[in-house]
Amino acid sequence: QGQLVESGGGSVQAGGSLRLSCSVSGYTYDSNCMAWFRQAPGKEREGVAGFYTGGGTTYYADSVRGRFTISRHNAENTLYLQMNNLKPEDTAIYYCAAGGSRWSCSQLTRQWFPDWGQGTQVTVSS
């Protein structure tokens, strides 16, 4: 059975940086969208960034564009999220998702992603 395992979360002060990793094992995907979502307490899970493996196209939510960078190491089958200039409102559990289509990458809507990790906590203090 396949697994997506996130790591790299933690606590930082506002303005700091973190890099999240998502290690993929047991899945064999054709070109697909891999993405990061986040969920803050009492809020809906929202899409943060997507990476379409069919050509490397990236997609970002407006709230993180210019601060976050999504990338993928093909040989290691690992997805990354570099988060810079973190803000308290970035505090959430961050989830890795995979198996989406190119369209789902552009929409970053959770229901179009069949495979999920367990999440990693990111806390940003002011």
Tab-separated table of N, CA, C and O in Angstrom:
chain	number	residue	atom	x	y	z
A	1	GLN	N	0.850	-1.194	0.000
A	1	GLN	CA	0.000	0.000	0.000
A	1	GLN	C	0.877	1.233	0.000
A	1	GLN	O	1.892	1.279	0.659
A	2	GLY	N	0.431	2.243	-0.736
A	2	GLY	CA	1.217	3.447	-0.860
A	2	GLY	C	1.143	4.322	0.361
A	2	GLY	O	0.217	4.245	1.160
A	3	GLN	N	2.164	5.165	0.493
A	3	GLN	CA	2.220	6.100	1.614
A	3	GLN	C	2.765	7.435	1.169
A	3	GLN	O	3.667	7.511	0.323
A	4	LEU	N	2.216	8.476	1.760
A	4	LEU	CA	2.774	9.815	1.657
A	4	LEU	C	3.130	10.226	3.080
A	4	LEU	O	2.251	10.222	3.962
A	5	VAL	N	4.372	10.570	3.328
A	5	VAL	CA	4.819	10.889	4.682
A	5	VAL	C	5.444	12.278	4.686
A	5	VAL	O	6.479	12.496	4.049
A	6	GLU	N	4.809	13.182	5.429
A	6	GLU	CA	5.318	14.543	5.535
A	6	GLU	C	6.311	14.656	6.693
A	6	GLU	O	6.207	13.932	7.689
A	7	SER	N	7.228	15.601	6.556
A	7	SER	CA	8.163	15.927	7.633
A	7	SER	C	8.616	17.369	7.467
A	7	SER	O	8.374	17.979	6.414
A	8	GLY	N	9.247	17.896	8.509
A	8	GLY	CA	9.823	19.228	8.417
A	8	GLY	C	9.040	20.317	9.111
A	8	GLY	O	9.466	21.468	9.129
A	9	GLY	N	7.889	19.979	9.670
A	9	GLY	CA	7.129	20.984	10.389
A	9	GLY	C	7.823	21.382	11.678
A	9	GLY	O	8.810	20.774	12.096
A	10	GLY	N	7.316	22.430	12.316
A	10	GLY	CA	7.897	22.884	13.561
A	10	GLY	C	7.363	24.238	13.943
A	10	GLY	O	6.359	24.703	13.394
A	11	SER	N	8.048	24.866	14.898
A	11	SER	CA	7.642	26.182	15.384
A	11	SER	C	8.714	27.200	15.037
A	11	SER	O	9.905	26.959	15.283
A	12	VAL	N	8.288	28.314	14.475
A	12	VAL	CA	9.214	29.383	14.099
A	12	VAL	C	8.570	30.718	14.440
A	12	VAL	O	7.353	30.815	14.616
A	13	GLN	N	9.397	31.742	14.487
A	13	GLN	CA	8.883	33.100	14.657
A	13	GLN	C	8.522	33.684	13.293
A	13	GLN	O	9.024	33.242	12.253
A	14	ALA	N	7.650	34.670	13.330
A	14	ALA	CA	7.263	35.353	12.100
A	14	ALA	C	8.510	35.859	11.373
A	14	ALA	O	9.442	36.362	12.001
A	15	GLY	N	8.509	35.680	10.062
A	15	GLY	CA	9.657	36.052	9.254
A	15	GLY	C	10.633	34.916	9.013
A	15	GLY	O	11.532	35.031	8.178
A	16	GLY	N	10.446	33.820	9.739
A	16	GLY	CA	11.338	32.682	9.595
A	16	GLY	C	10.974	31.793	8.421
A	16	GLY	O	10.050	32.077	7.651
A	17	SER	N	11.712	30.687	8.292
A	17	SER	CA	11.538	29.770	7.173
A	17	SER	C	11.476	28.328	7.659
A	17	SER	O	12.040	27.981	8.700
A	18	LEU	N	10.782	27.522	6.883
A	18	LEU	CA	10.749	26.081	7.083
A	18	LEU	C	10.689	25.420	5.717
A	18	LEU	O	10.177	26.007	4.758
A	19	ARG	N	11.190	24.187	5.638
A	19	ARG	CA	11.036	23.400	4.423
A	19	ARG	C	10.339	22.099	4.769
A	19	ARG	O	10.858	21.315	5.583
A	20	LEU	N	9.206	21.878	4.174
A	20	LEU	CA	8.461	20.637	4.356
A	20	LEU	C	8.851	19.644	3.265
A	20	LEU	O	9.126	20.028	2.129
A	21	SER	N	8.840	18.372	3.633
A	21	SER	CA	9.114	17.301	2.689
A	21	SER	C	7.965	16.307	2.702
A	21	SER	O	7.348	16.075	3.749
A	22	CYS	N	7.711	15.694	1.566
A	22	CYS	CA	6.711	14.640	1.452
A	22	CYS	C	7.336	13.491	0.679
A	22	CYS	O	7.595	13.611	-0.528
A	23	SER	N	7.582	12.410	1.373
A	23	SER	CA	8.182	11.240	0.757
A	23	SER	C	7.086	10.308	0.271
A	23	SER	O	6.172	9.961	1.027
A	24	VAL	N	7.164	9.910	-0.991
A	24	VAL	CA	6.146	9.067	-1.606
A	24	VAL	C	6.709	7.670	-1.809
A	24	VAL	O	7.780	7.499	-2.381
A	25	SER	N	5.978	6.676	-1.337
A	25	SER	CA	6.409	5.297	-1.532
A	25	SER	C	5.205	4.432	-1.851
A	25	SER	O	4.089	4.687	-1.384
A	26	GLY	N	5.439	3.408	-2.668
A	26	GLY	CA	4.390	2.443	-2.934
A	26	GLY	C	3.384	2.852	-3.981
A	26	GLY	O	2.501	2.065	-4.335
A	27	TYR	N	3.469	4.076	-4.467
A	27	TYR	CA	2.575	4.525	-5.529
A	27	TYR	C	3.357	4.649	-6.822
A	27	TYR	O	4.518	5.045	-6.810
A	28	THR	N	2.694	4.326	-7.899
A	28	THR	CA	3.255	4.580	-9.219
A	28	THR	C	2.277	5.466	-9.969
A	28	THR	O	1.175	5.034	-10.299
A	29	TYR	N	2.679	6.709	-10.171
A	29	TYR	CA	1.808	7.664	-10.840
A	29	TYR	C	2.290	7.921	-12.251
A	29	TYR	O	3.487	7.990	-12.507
A	30	ASP	N	1.353	8.086	-13.137
A	30	ASP	CA	1.658	8.748	-14.396
A	30	ASP	C	1.725	10.239	-14.089
A	30	ASP	O	1.741	10.639	-12.935
A	31	SER	N	1.778	11.057	-15.094
A	31	SER	CA	1.776	12.488	-14.834
A	31	SER	C	0.582	12.837	-13.950
A	31	SER	O	-0.549	12.453	-14.246
A	32	ASN	N	0.863	13.520	-12.853
A	32	ASN	CA	-0.207	13.853	-11.938
A	32	ASN	C	0.158	15.114	-11.176
A	32	ASN	O	1.287	15.584	-11.228
A	33	CYS	N	-0.819	15.621	-10.471
A	33	CYS	CA	-0.588	16.778	-9.616
A	33	CYS	C	-0.270	16.299	-8.210
A	33	CYS	O	-1.009	15.496	-7.635
A	34	MET	N	0.809	16.818	-7.677
A	34	MET	CA	1.134	16.653	-6.266
A	34	MET	C	1.015	18.028	-5.624
A	34	MET	O	1.412	19.019	-6.236
A	35	ALA	N	0.482	18.068	-4.423
A	35	ALA	CA	0.143	19.372	-3.864
A	35	ALA	C	0.301	19.408	-2.355
A	35	ALA	O	0.381	18.368	-1.689
A	36	TRP	N	0.347	20.620	-1.848
A	36	TRP	CA	0.316	20.866	-0.413
A	36	TRP	C	-0.984	21.593	-0.072
A	36	TRP	O	-1.357	22.554	-0.742
A	37	PHE	N	-1.628	21.103	0.965
A	37	PHE	CA	-2.801	21.737	1.528
A	37	PHE	C	-2.496	22.070	2.990
A	37	PHE	O	-1.551	21.564	3.571
A	38	ARG	N	-3.342	22.906	3.576
A	38	ARG	CA	-3.202	23.177	5.000
A	38	ARG	C	-4.574	23.370	5.620
A	38	ARG	O	-5.531	23.753	4.942
A	39	GLN	N	-4.623	23.099	6.909
A	39	GLN	CA	-5.880	23.255	7.639
A	39	GLN	C	-5.583	23.852	8.998
A	39	GLN	O	-4.891	23.240	9.819
A	40	ALA	N	-6.107	25.045	9.225
A	40	ALA	CA	-5.989	25.710	10.515
A	40	ALA	C	-7.191	25.327	11.376
A	40	ALA	O	-8.242	24.931	10.847
A	41	PRO	N	-7.070	25.428	12.693
A	41	PRO	CA	-8.181	25.068	13.582
A	41	PRO	C	-9.446	25.828	13.227
A	41	PRO	O	-9.425	27.047	13.063
A	42	GLY	N	-10.542	25.100	13.066
A	42	GLY	CA	-11.824	25.715	12.789
A	42	GLY	C	-12.016	26.177	11.359
A	42	GLY	O	-13.026	26.819	11.048
A	43	LYS	N	-11.062	25.861	10.487
A	43	LYS	CA	-11.161	26.305	9.103
A	43	LYS	C	-11.157	25.114	8.152
A	43	LYS	O	-10.757	24.008	8.520
A	44	GLU	N	-11.590	25.382	6.919
A	44	GLU	CA	-11.570	24.366	5.885
A	44	GLU	C	-10.138	24.101	5.427
A	44	GLU	O	-9.262	24.977	5.518
A	45	ARG	N	-9.923	22.892	4.928
A	45	ARG	CA	-8.620	22.589	4.346
A	45	ARG	C	-8.500	23.340	3.023
A	45	ARG	O	-9.395	23.260	2.177
A	46	GLU	N	-7.391	24.037	2.854
A	46	GLU	CA	-7.218	24.855	1.659
A	46	GLU	C	-5.954	24.480	0.906
A	46	GLU	O	-4.944	24.078	1.506
A	47	GLY	N	-6.005	24.628	-0.400
A	47	GLY	CA	-4.837	24.357	-1.214
A	47	GLY	C	-3.806	25.461	-1.097
A	47	GLY	O	-4.165	26.640	-1.064
A	48	VAL	N	-2.563	25.073	-1.021
A	48	VAL	CA	-1.461	26.022	-0.869
A	48	VAL	C	-0.645	26.098	-2.158
A	48	VAL	O	-0.388	27.185	-2.667
A	49	ALA	N	-0.236	24.945	-2.664
A	49	ALA	CA	0.602	24.915	-3.863
A	49	ALA	C	0.488	23.556	-4.540
A	49	ALA	O	0.282	22.545	-3.869
A	50	GLY	N	0.625	23.555	-5.858
A	50	GLY	CA	0.556	22.321	-6.631
A	50	GLY	C	1.696	22.225	-7.621
A	50	GLY	O	2.203	23.245	-8.099
A	51	PHE	N	2.078	21.004	-7.926
A	51	PHE	CA	3.164	20.731	-8.877
A	51	PHE	C	2.684	19.652	-9.835
A	51	PHE	O	2.381	18.530	-9.414
A	52	TYR	N	2.588	19.995	-11.124
A	52	TYR	CA	2.152	19.004	-12.097
A	52	TYR	C	3.379	18.314	-12.665
A	52	TYR	O	4.221	18.948	-13.313
A	53	THR	N	3.487	17.020	-12.424
A	53	THR	CA	4.709	16.301	-12.788
A	53	THR	C	4.869	16.128	-14.285
A	53	THR	O	5.951	15.811	-14.752
A	54	GLY	N	3.788	16.335	-15.036
A	54	GLY	CA	3.858	16.172	-16.479
A	54	GLY	C	4.673	17.229	-17.189
A	54	GLY	O	4.967	17.091	-18.364
A	55	GLY	N	4.998	18.302	-16.505
A	55	GLY	CA	5.803	19.331	-17.143
A	55	GLY	C	6.462	20.265	-16.156
A	55	GLY	O	7.245	21.133	-16.529
A	56	GLY	N	6.163	20.052	-14.876
A	56	GLY	CA	6.778	20.880	-13.852
A	56	GLY	C	6.066	22.188	-13.596
A	56	GLY	O	6.593	23.055	-12.898
A	57	THR	N	4.864	22.343	-14.134
A	57	THR	CA	4.113	23.570	-13.891
A	57	THR	C	3.722	23.653	-12.417
A	57	THR	O	3.327	22.654	-11.814
A	58	THR	N	3.838	24.846	-11.862
A	58	THR	CA	3.502	25.055	-10.460
A	58	THR	C	2.325	26.010	-10.325
A	58	THR	O	2.095	26.863	-11.188
A	59	TYR	N	1.610	25.841	-9.232
A	59	TYR	CA	0.430	26.649	-8.955
A	59	TYR	C	0.481	27.060	-7.495
A	59	TYR	O	0.905	26.271	-6.637
A	60	TYR	N	0.029	28.270	-7.200
A	60	TYR	CA	0.064	28.774	-5.830
A	60	TYR	C	-1.221	29.495	-5.459
A	60	TYR	O	-1.828	30.166	-6.290
A	61	ALA	N	-1.597	29.355	-4.199
A	61	ALA	CA	-2.655	30.206	-3.663
A	61	ALA	C	-2.126	31.630	-3.551
A	61	ALA	O	-0.930	31.844	-3.301
A	62	ASP	N	-3.021	32.595	-3.711
A	62	ASP	CA	-2.598	33.997	-3.650
A	62	ASP	C	-1.942	34.336	-2.314
A	62	ASP	O	-1.030	35.162	-2.252
A	63	SER	N	-2.395	33.698	-1.264
A	63	SER	CA	-1.901	34.012	0.085
A	63	SER	C	-0.442	33.632	0.295
A	63	SER	O	0.188	34.125	1.237
A	64	VAL	N	0.094	32.759	-0.559
A	64	VAL	CA	1.472	32.303	-0.356
A	64	VAL	C	2.388	32.609	-1.529
A	64	VAL	O	3.603	32.414	-1.435
A	65	ARG	N	1.815	33.088	-2.622
A	65	ARG	CA	2.633	33.341	-3.817
A	65	ARG	C	3.725	34.358	-3.491
A	65	ARG	O	3.479	35.394	-2.896
A	66	GLY	N	4.928	34.044	-3.903
A	66	GLY	CA	6.064	34.908	-3.623
A	66	GLY	C	6.791	34.574	-2.329
A	66	GLY	O	7.915	35.040	-2.115
A	67	ARG	N	6.167	33.784	-1.476
A	67	ARG	CA	6.803	33.388	-0.211
A	67	ARG	C	7.094	31.892	-0.167
A	67	ARG	O	8.079	31.472	0.432
A	68	PHE	N	6.245	31.082	-0.781
A	68	PHE	CA	6.398	29.632	-0.778
A	68	PHE	C	6.831	29.160	-2.158
A	68	PHE	O	6.426	29.728	-3.184
A	69	THR	N	7.628	28.093	-2.174
A	69	THR	CA	8.052	27.476	-3.422
A	69	THR	C	7.875	25.967	-3.329
A	69	THR	O	8.406	25.339	-2.403
A	70	ILE	N	7.132	25.413	-4.287
A	70	ILE	CA	6.941	23.965	-4.342
A	70	ILE	C	7.908	23.387	-5.367
A	70	ILE	O	8.155	23.986	-6.421
A	71	SER	N	8.472	22.237	-5.040
A	71	SER	CA	9.393	21.588	-5.966
A	71	SER	C	9.337	20.079	-5.734
A	71	SER	O	8.774	19.603	-4.741
A	72	ARG	N	9.938	19.356	-6.662
A	72	ARG	CA	9.916	17.885	-6.560
A	72	ARG	C	11.262	17.351	-6.988
A	72	ARG	O	11.842	17.780	-7.995
A	73	HIS	N	11.755	16.390	-6.212
A	73	HIS	CA	12.978	15.674	-6.571
A	73	HIS	C	12.532	14.357	-7.178
A	73	HIS	O	12.044	13.461	-6.463
A	74	ASN	N	12.649	14.242	-8.487
A	74	ASN	CA	12.088	13.103	-9.201
A	74	ASN	C	12.703	11.787	-8.755
A	74	ASN	O	11.997	10.822	-8.456
A	75	ALA	N	14.027	11.730	-8.689
A	75	ALA	CA	14.705	10.464	-8.359
A	75	ALA	C	14.365	9.992	-6.952
A	75	ALA	O	14.258	8.796	-6.686
A	76	GLU	N	14.204	10.944	-6.028
A	76	GLU	CA	13.895	10.581	-4.651
A	76	GLU	C	12.397	10.457	-4.426
A	76	GLU	O	11.971	10.070	-3.335
A	77	ASN	N	11.620	10.805	-5.431
A	77	ASN	CA	10.162	10.770	-5.322
A	77	ASN	C	9.690	11.540	-4.086
A	77	ASN	O	8.898	11.039	-3.276
A	78	THR	N	10.218	12.739	-3.951
A	78	THR	CA	9.918	13.575	-2.795
A	78	THR	C	9.438	14.939	-3.259
A	78	THR	O	9.996	15.523	-4.191
A	79	LEU	N	8.401	15.419	-2.611
A	79	LEU	CA	7.842	16.739	-2.870
A	79	LEU	C	8.256	17.665	-1.736
A	79	LEU	O	8.264	17.254	-0.577
A	80	TYR	N	8.609	18.908	-2.078
A	80	TYR	CA	9.050	19.866	-1.076
A	80	TYR	C	8.166	21.116	-1.091
A	80	TYR	O	7.566	21.450	-2.102
A	81	LEU	N	8.153	21.795	0.037
A	81	LEU	CA	7.535	23.112	0.120
A	81	LEU	C	8.472	23.991	0.939
A	81	LEU	O	8.592	23.813	2.156
A	82	GLN	N	9.143	24.911	0.277
A	82	GLN	CA	9.990	25.876	0.950
A	82	GLN	C	9.127	27.067	1.338
A	82	GLN	O	8.509	27.689	0.469
A	83	MET	N	9.097	27.362	2.622
A	83	MET	CA	8.239	28.431	3.127
A	83	MET	C	9.113	29.517	3.747
A	83	MET	O	9.816	29.257	4.729
A	84	ASN	N	9.092	30.691	3.152
A	84	ASN	CA	9.868	31.828	3.635
A	84	ASN	C	8.944	32.933	4.118
A	84	ASN	O	7.771	32.976	3.767
A	85	ASN	N	9.506	33.830	4.914
A	85	ASN	CA	8.747	34.969	5.427
A	85	ASN	C	7.407	34.507	6.019
A	85	ASN	O	6.341	35.038	5.696
A	86	LEU	N	7.482	33.528	6.879
A	86	LEU	CA	6.278	32.952	7.456
A	86	LEU	C	5.539	33.961	8.326
A	86	LEU	O	6.156	34.817	8.989
A	87	LYS	N	4.228	33.836	8.325
A	87	LYS	CA	3.353	34.727	9.082
A	87	LYS	C	2.523	33.898	10.059
A	87	LYS	O	2.290	32.699	9.814
A	88	PRO	N	2.029	34.511	11.131
A	88	PRO	CA	1.186	33.749	12.072
A	88	PRO	C	-0.008	33.091	11.396
A	88	PRO	O	-0.409	31.990	11.805
A	89	GLU	N	-0.543	33.702	10.368
A	89	GLU	CA	-1.689	33.114	9.676
A	89	GLU	C	-1.327	31.886	8.844
A	89	GLU	O	-2.218	31.232	8.298
A	90	ASP	N	-0.058	31.574	8.735
A	90	ASP	CA	0.360	30.335	8.082
A	90	ASP	C	0.292	29.139	9.025
A	90	ASP	O	0.507	27.998	8.594
A	91	THR	N	0.008	29.382	10.284
A	91	THR	CA	-0.092	28.310	11.249
A	91	THR	C	-1.211	27.344	10.868
A	91	THR	O	-2.353	27.750	10.673
A	92	ALA	N	-0.861	26.064	10.743
A	92	ALA	CA	-1.830	25.050	10.315
A	92	ALA	C	-1.152	23.685	10.315
A	92	ALA	O	0.075	23.591	10.473
A	93	ILE	N	-1.952	22.663	10.111
A	93	ILE	CA	-1.406	21.351	9.758
A	93	ILE	C	-1.293	21.321	8.239
A	93	ILE	O	-2.262	21.631	7.538
A	94	TYR	N	-0.123	20.950	7.768
A	94	TYR	CA	0.138	20.919	6.330
A	94	TYR	C	0.119	19.466	5.851
A	94	TYR	O	0.761	18.593	6.434
A	95	TYR	N	-0.635	19.241	4.781
A	95	TYR	CA	-0.820	17.907	4.220
A	95	TYR	C	-0.273	17.838	2.803
A	95	TYR	O	-0.450	18.777	2.010
A	96	CYS	N	0.315	16.713	2.502
A	96	CYS	CA	0.743	16.402	1.147
A	96	CYS	C	-0.365	15.578	0.481
A	96	CYS	O	-0.969	14.705	1.120
A	97	ALA	N	-0.623	15.848	-0.787
A	97	ALA	CA	-1.639	15.122	-1.540
A	97	ALA	C	-1.094	14.779	-2.916
A	97	ALA	O	-0.234	15.488	-3.449
A	98	ALA	N	-1.601	13.712	-3.502
A	98	ALA	CA	-1.121	13.279	-4.812
A	98	ALA	C	-2.245	12.602	-5.594
A	98	ALA	O	-3.299	12.272	-5.046
A	99	GLY	N	-1.975	12.400	-6.872
A	99	GLY	CA	-2.927	11.698	-7.717
A	99	GLY	C	-3.918	12.598	-8.414
A	99	GLY	O	-4.845	12.108	-9.073
A	100	GLY	N	-3.728	13.908	-8.308
A	100	GLY	CA	-4.658	14.821	-8.960
A	100	GLY	C	-4.336	15.012	-10.436
A	100	GLY	O	-3.258	14.650	-10.906
A	101	SER	N	-5.261	15.599	-11.151
A	101	SER	CA	-5.070	15.893	-12.566
A	101	SER	C	-4.463	17.288	-12.724
A	101	SER	O	-4.313	18.035	-11.752
A	102	ARG	N	-4.154	17.644	-13.963
A	102	ARG	CA	-3.649	18.998	-14.213
A	102	ARG	C	-4.718	20.023	-13.814
A	102	ARG	O	-4.413	21.056	-13.204
A	103	TRP	N	-5.959	19.705	-14.100
A	103	TRP	CA	-7.048	20.625	-13.744
A	103	TRP	C	-7.130	20.803	-12.240
A	103	TRP	O	-7.310	21.913	-11.736
A	104	SER	N	-6.997	19.701	-11.499
A	104	SER	CA	-7.067	19.807	-10.045
A	104	SER	C	-5.907	20.603	-9.487
A	104	SER	O	-6.013	21.204	-8.423
A	105	CYS	N	-4.780	20.621	-10.197
A	105	CYS	CA	-3.659	21.468	-9.786
A	105	CYS	C	-4.047	22.937	-9.892
A	105	CYS	O	-3.730	23.729	-9.012
A	106	SER	N	-4.704	23.285	-10.969
A	106	SER	CA	-5.060	24.695	-11.159
A	106	SER	C	-6.132	25.128	-10.160
A	106	SER	O	-6.216	26.298	-9.816
A	107	GLN	N	-6.934	24.191	-9.696
A	107	GLN	CA	-8.011	24.516	-8.772
A	107	GLN	C	-7.600	24.347	-7.315
A	107	GLN	O	-8.165	24.989	-6.429
A	108	LEU	N	-6.675	23.438	-7.042
A	108	LEU	CA	-6.238	23.116	-5.678
A	108	LEU	C	-7.435	22.876	-4.758
A	108	LEU	O	-7.542	23.453	-3.668
A	109	THR	N	-8.308	21.996	-5.218
A	109	THR	CA	-9.505	21.626	-4.467
A	109	THR	C	-9.330	20.215	-3.940
A	109	THR	O	-9.053	19.298	-4.714
A	110	ARG	N	-9.543	20.021	-2.664
A	110	ARG	CA	-9.152	18.780	-2.017
A	110	ARG	C	-9.856	17.544	-2.552
A	110	ARG	O	-9.285	16.450	-2.559
A	111	GLN	N	-11.093	17.663	-3.028
A	111	GLN	CA	-11.826	16.449	-3.388
A	111	GLN	C	-11.280	15.771	-4.629
A	111	GLN	O	-11.627	14.621	-4.899
A	112	TRP	N	-10.381	16.403	-5.345
A	112	TRP	CA	-9.855	15.811	-6.562
A	112	TRP	C	-8.517	15.111	-6.346
A	112	TRP	O	-7.862	14.715	-7.299
A	113	PHE	N	-8.115	14.959	-5.093
A	113	PHE	CA	-6.864	14.288	-4.767
A	113	PHE	C	-7.169	13.020	-3.980
A	113	PHE	O	-7.666	13.078	-2.865
A	114	PRO	N	-6.860	11.841	-4.512
A	114	PRO	CA	-7.216	10.591	-3.841
A	114	PRO	C	-6.261	10.161	-2.726
A	114	PRO	O	-6.646	9.390	-1.847
A	115	ASP	N	-5.039	10.650	-2.746
A	115	ASP	CA	-4.036	10.127	-1.814
A	115	ASP	C	-3.497	11.243	-0.936
A	115	ASP	O	-3.133	12.316	-1.419
A	116	TRP	N	-3.409	10.962	0.386
A	116	TRP	CA	-3.055	11.977	1.359
A	116	TRP	C	-2.077	11.447	2.393
A	116	TRP	O	-2.102	10.263	2.743
A	117	GLY	N	-1.240	12.352	2.886
A	117	GLY	CA	-0.422	12.045	4.038
A	117	GLY	C	-1.158	12.384	5.329
A	117	GLY	O	-2.306	12.836	5.299
A	118	GLN	N	-0.471	12.176	6.452
A	118	GLN	CA	-1.077	12.381	7.761
A	118	GLN	C	-0.922	13.812	8.267
A	118	GLN	O	-1.594	14.198	9.225
A	119	GLY	N	-0.057	14.579	7.661
A	119	GLY	CA	0.080	15.979	8.024
A	119	GLY	C	1.236	16.252	8.963
A	119	GLY	O	1.696	15.371	9.697
A	120	THR	N	1.713	17.491	8.924
A	120	THR	CA	2.762	17.952	9.822
A	120	THR	C	2.402	19.363	10.300
A	120	THR	O	1.945	20.194	9.514
A	121	GLN	N	2.602	19.609	11.593
A	121	GLN	CA	2.187	20.875	12.187
A	121	GLN	C	3.215	21.969	11.923
A	121	GLN	O	4.424	21.763	12.130
A	122	VAL	N	2.722	23.124	11.521
A	122	VAL	CA	3.545	24.323	11.388
A	122	VAL	C	2.934	25.400	12.272
A	122	VAL	O	1.746	25.711	12.150
A	123	THR	N	3.739	25.944	13.165
A	123	THR	CA	3.276	26.992	14.078
A	123	THR	C	4.181	28.205	13.934
A	123	THR	O	5.403	28.087	14.079
A	124	VAL	N	3.581	29.356	13.654
A	124	VAL	CA	4.332	30.593	13.484
A	124	VAL	C	3.881	31.574	14.559
A	124	VAL	O	2.713	31.937	14.633
A	125	SER	N	4.811	32.007	15.372
A	125	SER	CA	4.495	32.935	16.451
A	125	SER	C	4.891	34.360	16.061
A	125	SER	O	5.853	34.575	15.326
A	126	SER	N	4.135	35.313	16.610
A	126	SER	CA	4.398	36.731	16.273
A	126	SER	C	5.419	37.338	17.214
A	126	SER	O	5.792	36.756	18.223
